[in-house]
Amino acid sequence: GQQLNQSPQSMFIQEGEDVSMNCTSSSIFNTWLWYKQDPGEGPVLLIALYKAGELTSNGRLTAQFGTTRKDSFLNISASIPSDVGIYFCAGRPFGNTGKLIFGQGTTLQVKP
Amino acid sequence: DTGVSQDPRHKITKRGQNVTFRCDPISEHNRLYWYRQTLGQGPEFLTYFQNEAQLEKSRLLSDRFSAERPKGSFSTLEIQRTEQGDSAMYLCASSLWQEANTIYFGEGSWLTVV
């Protein structure tokens, strides 16, 4: 089945540093999404990408939909302590489906 | 709070017992989704409804699992004869069908089978 490989698995950075994480797939996706999950909570949508090559920002977050439709990356600039959490990429396959396929997550820790 | 609401938030049950989780979506949302998440993994799709119709089911949804959305509003997910492998967080989410990429998740229901 379709799988997403998300990297890195975890990151420990200093406050103020920029962060980059990415997601690759063995097959193409219609849409890419990035979520953040805090402990004990459900995922919260950060950015949605709809077109190959699309670059979208949300505050200090920037994400891109890869031109091959098989990858996406998320950048966080000038990290702050509240950026701590688990970041998930998710892809929606083509076709009439409500399903999202999630990556394994990138755990981000920020040292003040 | 008008977000997706799930109940109970935590459930500990003995192996072999049945459990039921309830989800109340955002009020005008016609799509409702169930996902399962285990520690260290991303959420895995189980099933989704558009209004009261269950349109898609994952192979993860074994015959011990049943989901309903009888009036197109709240939904229940029942697990019969629970097994230790069912221990996970069960996430409910909702969206408008015309904005299906803007999916809002609830806080999840943690299930521990002992």
CSV table of C-alpha atoms in Angstrom, one decimal:
chain,number,residue,atom,x,y,z
A,1,GLY,CA,0.0,0.0,0.0
A,2,GLN,CA,0.9,3.6,-0.1
A,3,GLN,CA,3.4,4.7,2.6
A,4,LEU,CA,5.0,8.0,3.6
A,5,ASN,CA,8.5,8.3,4.8
A,6,GLN,CA,9.0,11.3,7.0
A,7,SER,CA,12.4,12.6,8.1
A,8,PRO,CA,14.1,13.3,10.4
A,9,GLN,CA,12.4,11.2,13.0
A,10,SER,CA,13.3,13.7,15.7
A,11,MET,CA,15.1,17.0,16.1
A,12,PHE,CA,16.5,18.9,19.1
A,13,ILE,CA,17.3,22.5,18.2
A,14,GLN,CA,18.1,25.8,19.9
A,15,GLU,CA,15.5,28.5,20.0
A,16,GLY,CA,15.8,30.8,17.1
A,17,GLU,CA,17.1,28.2,14.7
A,18,ASP,CA,15.3,27.3,11.4
A,19,VAL,CA,13.9,23.8,11.0
A,20,SER,CA,13.3,21.7,7.9
A,21,MET,CA,11.6,18.4,7.6
A,22,ASN,CA,10.4,16.4,4.6
A,23,CYS,CA,8.1,13.6,3.5
A,24,THR,CA,8.4,11.3,0.5
A,25,SER,CA,6.0,8.8,-1.0
A,26,SER,CA,6.3,5.8,-3.2
A,27,SER,CA,3.3,7.1,-5.2
A,28,ILE,CA,1.8,10.4,-6.2
A,29,PHE,CA,-0.7,12.4,-4.1
A,30,ASN,CA,-3.5,14.8,-5.0
A,31,THR,CA,-3.0,16.9,-1.9
A,32,TRP,CA,-0.3,17.3,0.8
A,33,LEU,CA,-1.0,18.5,4.3
A,34,TRP,CA,1.0,19.3,7.3
A,35,TYR,CA,-0.3,18.8,10.9
A,36,LYS,CA,1.1,19.5,14.4
A,37,GLN,CA,0.1,17.3,17.3
A,38,ASP,CA,0.7,18.2,21.0
A,39,PRO,CA,0.8,15.4,23.6
A,40,GLY,CA,-2.7,14.0,24.4
A,41,GLU,CA,-4.3,16.1,21.7
A,42,GLY,CA,-5.5,15.5,18.1
A,43,PRO,CA,-3.6,16.8,15.1
A,44,VAL,CA,-4.1,20.4,14.1
A,45,LEU,CA,-3.9,21.4,10.4
A,46,LEU,CA,-1.0,23.8,9.7
A,47,ILE,CA,-0.8,24.0,5.9
A,48,ALA,CA,-2.6,22.4,2.9
A,49,LEU,CA,-1.0,22.2,-0.5
A,50,TYR,CA,-3.1,21.5,-3.6
A,51,LYS,CA,-0.9,21.9,-6.7
A,52,ALA,CA,2.5,20.4,-7.7
A,53,GLY,CA,5.2,23.0,-7.1
A,54,GLU,CA,3.0,25.1,-4.8
A,55,LEU,CA,4.8,27.0,-2.1
A,56,THR,CA,2.6,28.2,0.8
A,57,SER,CA,3.3,30.1,4.0
A,58,ASN,CA,1.5,30.4,7.3
A,59,GLY,CA,3.4,32.8,9.5
A,60,ARG,CA,6.8,31.3,10.2
A,61,LEU,CA,5.9,28.1,8.5
A,62,THR,CA,6.5,27.4,4.8
A,63,ALA,CA,5.6,24.2,2.9
A,64,GLN,CA,6.0,23.1,-0.6
A,65,PHE,CA,4.3,20.5,-2.8
A,66,GLY,CA,7.0,18.7,-4.7
A,67,THR,CA,6.9,18.9,-8.5
A,68,THR,CA,6.8,15.1,-8.8
A,69,ARG,CA,3.8,14.9,-6.5
A,70,LYS,CA,5.7,12.4,-4.4
A,71,ASP,CA,7.2,14.7,-1.8
A,72,SER,CA,6.7,17.7,0.4
A,73,PHE,CA,8.7,19.7,2.9
A,74,LEU,CA,8.0,22.0,5.8
A,75,ASN,CA,10.2,24.7,7.1
A,76,ILE,CA,9.9,26.5,10.4
A,77,SER,CA,11.8,29.7,10.7
A,78,ALA,CA,13.1,31.3,13.9
A,79,SER,CA,11.8,28.5,16.1
A,80,ILE,CA,10.3,29.3,19.5
A,81,PRO,CA,9.6,27.0,22.5
A,82,SER,CA,5.9,26.6,21.6
A,83,ASP,CA,6.9,24.9,18.3
A,84,VAL,CA,7.6,21.8,20.3
A,85,GLY,CA,5.4,18.9,19.3
A,86,ILE,CA,5.1,16.2,16.6
A,87,TYR,CA,4.7,17.3,13.0
A,88,PHE,CA,3.0,15.0,10.6
A,89,CYS,CA,2.8,15.1,6.8
A,90,ALA,CA,-0.3,13.6,5.2
A,91,GLY,CA,-1.2,12.9,1.6
A,92,ARG,CA,-4.6,12.4,-0.1
A,93,PRO,CA,-4.5,9.8,-2.8
A,94,PHE,CA,-6.1,10.5,-6.2
A,95,GLY,CA,-9.6,9.2,-6.7
A,96,ASN,CA,-12.8,9.4,-4.8
A,97,THR,CA,-11.5,8.8,-1.3
A,98,GLY,CA,-11.8,10.5,2.1
A,99,LYS,CA,-8.6,8.9,3.3
A,100,LEU,CA,-5.5,10.7,4.3
A,101,ILE,CA,-2.2,8.8,4.6
A,102,PHE,CA,0.0,10.0,7.4
A,103,GLY,CA,3.8,9.9,7.9
A,104,GLN,CA,5.4,8.6,11.0
A,105,GLY,CA,6.0,12.1,12.4
A,106,THR,CA,8.9,14.3,13.3
A,107,THR,CA,9.3,15.1,17.0
A,108,LEU,CA,10.6,18.6,17.5
A,109,GLN,CA,12.2,19.8,20.7
A,110,VAL,CA,13.3,23.4,21.1
A,111,LYS,CA,15.8,24.4,23.8
A,112,PRO,CA,15.2,27.9,25.1
B,1,ASP,CA,-16.2,24.9,22.4
B,2,THR,CA,-17.6,24.1,19.0
B,3,GLY,CA,-14.9,21.8,17.8
B,4,VAL,CA,-15.0,18.0,17.4
B,5,SER,CA,-15.9,16.4,20.7
B,6,GLN,CA,-15.1,12.8,21.7
B,7,ASP,CA,-16.2,10.8,24.6
B,8,PRO,CA,-14.9,9.2,26.7
B,9,ARG,CA,-11.4,10.7,26.6
B,10,HIS,CA,-9.9,7.6,28.3
B,11,LYS,CA,-11.2,4.1,28.6
B,12,ILE,CA,-9.5,1.1,30.3
B,13,THR,CA,-11.2,-2.2,29.6
B,14,LYS,CA,-10.5,-5.9,30.1
B,15,ARG,CA,-9.8,-8.0,27.1
B,16,GLY,CA,-12.9,-9.5,25.7
B,17,GLN,CA,-15.2,-6.6,26.7
B,18,ASN,CA,-17.0,-4.3,24.3
B,19,VAL,CA,-16.3,-0.6,24.2
B,20,THR,CA,-18.1,2.3,22.4
B,21,PHE,CA,-16.8,5.7,21.6
B,22,ARG,CA,-18.9,8.7,20.6
B,23,CYS,CA,-18.0,11.6,18.3
B,24,ASP,CA,-19.8,14.8,17.9
B,25,PRO,CA,-18.5,16.6,14.8
B,26,ILE,CA,-18.6,20.3,14.1
B,27,SER,CA,-22.3,21.0,13.6
B,28,GLU,CA,-22.5,21.9,9.9
B,29,HIS,CA,-19.9,19.3,8.8
B,30,ASN,CA,-21.3,16.5,6.7
B,31,ARG,CA,-18.2,14.3,6.6
B,32,LEU,CA,-17.0,12.4,9.6
B,33,TYR,CA,-13.9,10.3,9.8
B,34,TRP,CA,-12.4,7.8,12.3
B,35,TYR,CA,-8.7,7.2,12.6
B,36,ARG,CA,-6.6,5.1,14.9
B,37,GLN,CA,-3.2,6.2,16.3
B,38,THR,CA,-0.7,4.1,18.2
B,39,LEU,CA,2.3,5.5,20.1
B,40,GLY,CA,5.1,6.7,17.8
B,41,GLN,CA,3.0,6.4,14.7
B,42,GLY,CA,0.8,8.7,12.6
B,43,PRO,CA,-2.9,8.3,12.5
B,44,GLU,CA,-4.3,5.5,10.3
B,45,PHE,CA,-7.6,5.8,8.5
B,46,LEU,CA,-10.4,3.5,9.5
B,47,THR,CA,-13.6,4.8,7.9
B,48,TYR,CA,-15.6,7.8,6.9
B,49,PHE,CA,-19.1,8.9,6.5
B,50,GLN,CA,-20.8,11.5,4.3
B,51,ASN,CA,-24.0,12.3,6.1
B,52,GLU,CA,-25.3,9.0,7.3
B,53,ALA,CA,-23.7,6.9,4.5
B,54,GLN,CA,-20.5,5.0,5.3
B,55,LEU,CA,-18.6,5.5,2.1
B,56,GLU,CA,-15.2,3.9,2.8
B,57,LYS,CA,-13.8,1.4,5.2
B,58,SER,CA,-10.1,0.5,5.7
B,59,ARG,CA,-9.0,-3.1,5.9
B,60,LEU,CA,-7.9,-2.2,9.4
B,61,LEU,CA,-11.6,-2.1,10.3
B,62,SER,CA,-12.0,-5.8,11.2
B,63,ASP,CA,-15.4,-7.4,11.8
B,64,ARG,CA,-15.1,-6.6,15.5
B,65,PHE,CA,-15.3,-2.9,14.7
B,66,SER,CA,-18.5,-1.2,13.7
B,67,ALA,CA,-19.1,2.5,13.1
B,68,GLU,CA,-22.4,4.2,12.7
B,69,ARG,CA,-23.8,7.6,12.0
B,70,PRO,CA,-27.5,7.0,12.1
B,71,LYS,CA,-28.8,10.6,11.7
B,72,GLY,CA,-25.8,12.1,9.9
B,73,SER,CA,-24.8,14.0,13.0
B,74,PHE,CA,-22.9,12.2,15.9
B,75,SER,CA,-21.1,8.9,15.3
B,76,THR,CA,-20.2,5.9,17.4
B,77,LEU,CA,-17.4,3.4,17.0
B,78,GLU,CA,-17.9,0.1,18.7
B,79,ILE,CA,-15.2,-2.5,19.3
B,80,GLN,CA,-16.4,-5.9,20.3
B,81,ARG,CA,-14.4,-8.6,22.1
B,82,THR,CA,-11.5,-6.2,22.6
B,83,GLU,CA,-7.9,-7.4,22.2
B,84,GLN,CA,-4.7,-5.9,23.6
B,85,GLY,CA,-3.7,-4.9,20.1
B,86,ASP,CA,-6.8,-2.6,20.0
B,87,SER,CA,-5.0,-0.3,22.6
B,88,ALA,CA,-4.6,3.0,20.8
B,89,MET,CA,-6.0,6.5,20.5
B,90,TYR,CA,-9.1,6.6,18.4
B,91,LEU,CA,-9.4,10.0,16.6
B,92,CYS,CA,-12.6,11.4,15.1
B,93,ALA,CA,-12.5,14.2,12.6
B,94,SER,CA,-15.0,16.1,10.5
B,95,SER,CA,-15.1,18.4,7.5
B,96,LEU,CA,-17.4,19.8,4.9
B,97,TRP,CA,-17.4,17.6,1.8
B,98,GLN,CA,-16.6,20.6,-0.4
B,99,GLU,CA,-13.6,21.4,1.8
B,100,ALA,CA,-12.5,17.9,2.4
B,101,ASN,CA,-8.9,18.8,2.9
B,102,THR,CA,-9.7,21.1,5.9
B,103,ILE,CA,-10.2,18.3,8.3
B,104,TYR,CA,-10.6,19.1,12.0
B,105,PHE,CA,-9.6,16.4,14.5
B,106,GLY,CA,-11.0,15.9,18.0
B,107,GLU,CA,-8.8,15.3,21.0
B,108,GLY,CA,-9.1,11.6,20.7
B,109,SER,CA,-10.3,8.7,22.9
B,110,TRP,CA,-7.5,6.7,24.5
B,111,LEU,CA,-8.3,2.9,24.8
B,112,THR,CA,-6.2,0.6,27.0
B,113,VAL,CA,-7.0,-3.1,26.9
B,114,VAL,CA,-5.7,-5.0,29.9
